[in-house]
Steps between C-alpha positions, in 0.01 A plus 500: 500500500431831676579783260580861576206746479427655160730783397812347650751232408639308795694185587202273432468628143873469448501135611206428271665673205823304540337161560493359145530228395375385843122514559390796712160655582336266246736603220697230319760498223492311173689501173375444147680502169373804308650568156795284598566694821455351848261753647429537871157595635394572857143377522219537752230244584168492318246653742212335311315828442486473121651847471745567215865429580731792564849506347756737653791617281804637680709801407859571402785330694259320731288184501198331654646568845381856560150419366434226756317733746250583225470134402409413860253792521317370190512130589166482681304593188725422202756247393818700451798428276829693518737389220862606487581658164788353295832562672347615829427334833509122473433483124784386274722754327447537124770625267495878528244723669145491368332823396135578575370315191692181575391504864138546389532213252646278771216594735246415228667161458494459880123564505454241225712248691277541805183494289351780706170669416516877442685639800524816701853610416693733730833643391710713731758753378683338202253214539224747410673554165500124443136469611391787275675340201333167570155656545541692173614198295300221670173663612328161520733397784437800728170545682616803694826691528675676787793732427676572829764773502548465122825601331636685316388860528586680173624797707768276647565242233873448551705259707647785705161653586336168580792399722485838676127462564561151634760638743244752626249221542737291712485775765120460510490120525545266794870414551401134542432483126875536433588131558240402237647739245854378566397136458309577182782699341740218586266246335454712187858637482561878485569500124152358434340763721678781313417351160134464595495859624620606154217300342254668736597857417489422127153347524215732407226365726252760369465304174375200701281696742270633226442145369389348831137384503480341847362691799810654654608640833802727535623485859784690658636611832444869574873535574621313191783696329545239225142533373419862597152649507497651149618176340262264679211733411612493137509119506141492626392739222670303224334167584144508357337348812712585805466631853773644720551410866769669710595336830583753774847486662622225267801547271598306185478150650132544573426130444752414772422757769124545444390151387158512668406829332619374159316168546178686586539717190544188285185345645305819422634497143386140455160538669307607184655219294405246767136615496487460120687173464 
């Protein structure tokens, strides 16, 4: 599949994002029962490099779909897994909306179900909150951590402010991402999205950030209004071993519109651990 050049999101990426559960660009879908919940995962092929697997955790209201460009960008060097969190994408709906802790516990159970070695874990937006909680509570499971556009900035920790920042971001993103968002909100149901947003703004991610022991990369688009410059710099300071990478011209959905740059940053993060393995 011929994809649009880095920094853009075109029809090819849209078709790839909406393909599941059909195979596309080497990605396939599978379901496993995790803590009694039928959980969907979009999975890439094993490239046979021996590199650690990379697990991508999606953000609020969305699913594996918008992370597929990054999954494809990483596929040559890493086996990539993109699970749908409970109630989102093609994963079954639990009773109620999970908060950050319950999502992190489900993700830990998902890792155990797949029997993966320590992984490189990337969380985007609300997914970064889930990834930070998992890395803080299950350090043995996380070889390296990537927090992409992490929420929620204490200066804007309310549903109204976060929604307003998201509206600003929509003006900076490719319009072709809209069909993905509409499909994902339909799958999750609007009430679940709103309930999860409430969980997000009541979650104090700082308490998890200071407990992270894995090498960490904070990555953000330079034009990201959801994770603004002061906040992403604070995230990088709070994590004991963290670097900050800002992708020019990208907005909040940096993993979608700049997948090559994010994939290269992940490979650089993992390079020292690969030398010492």
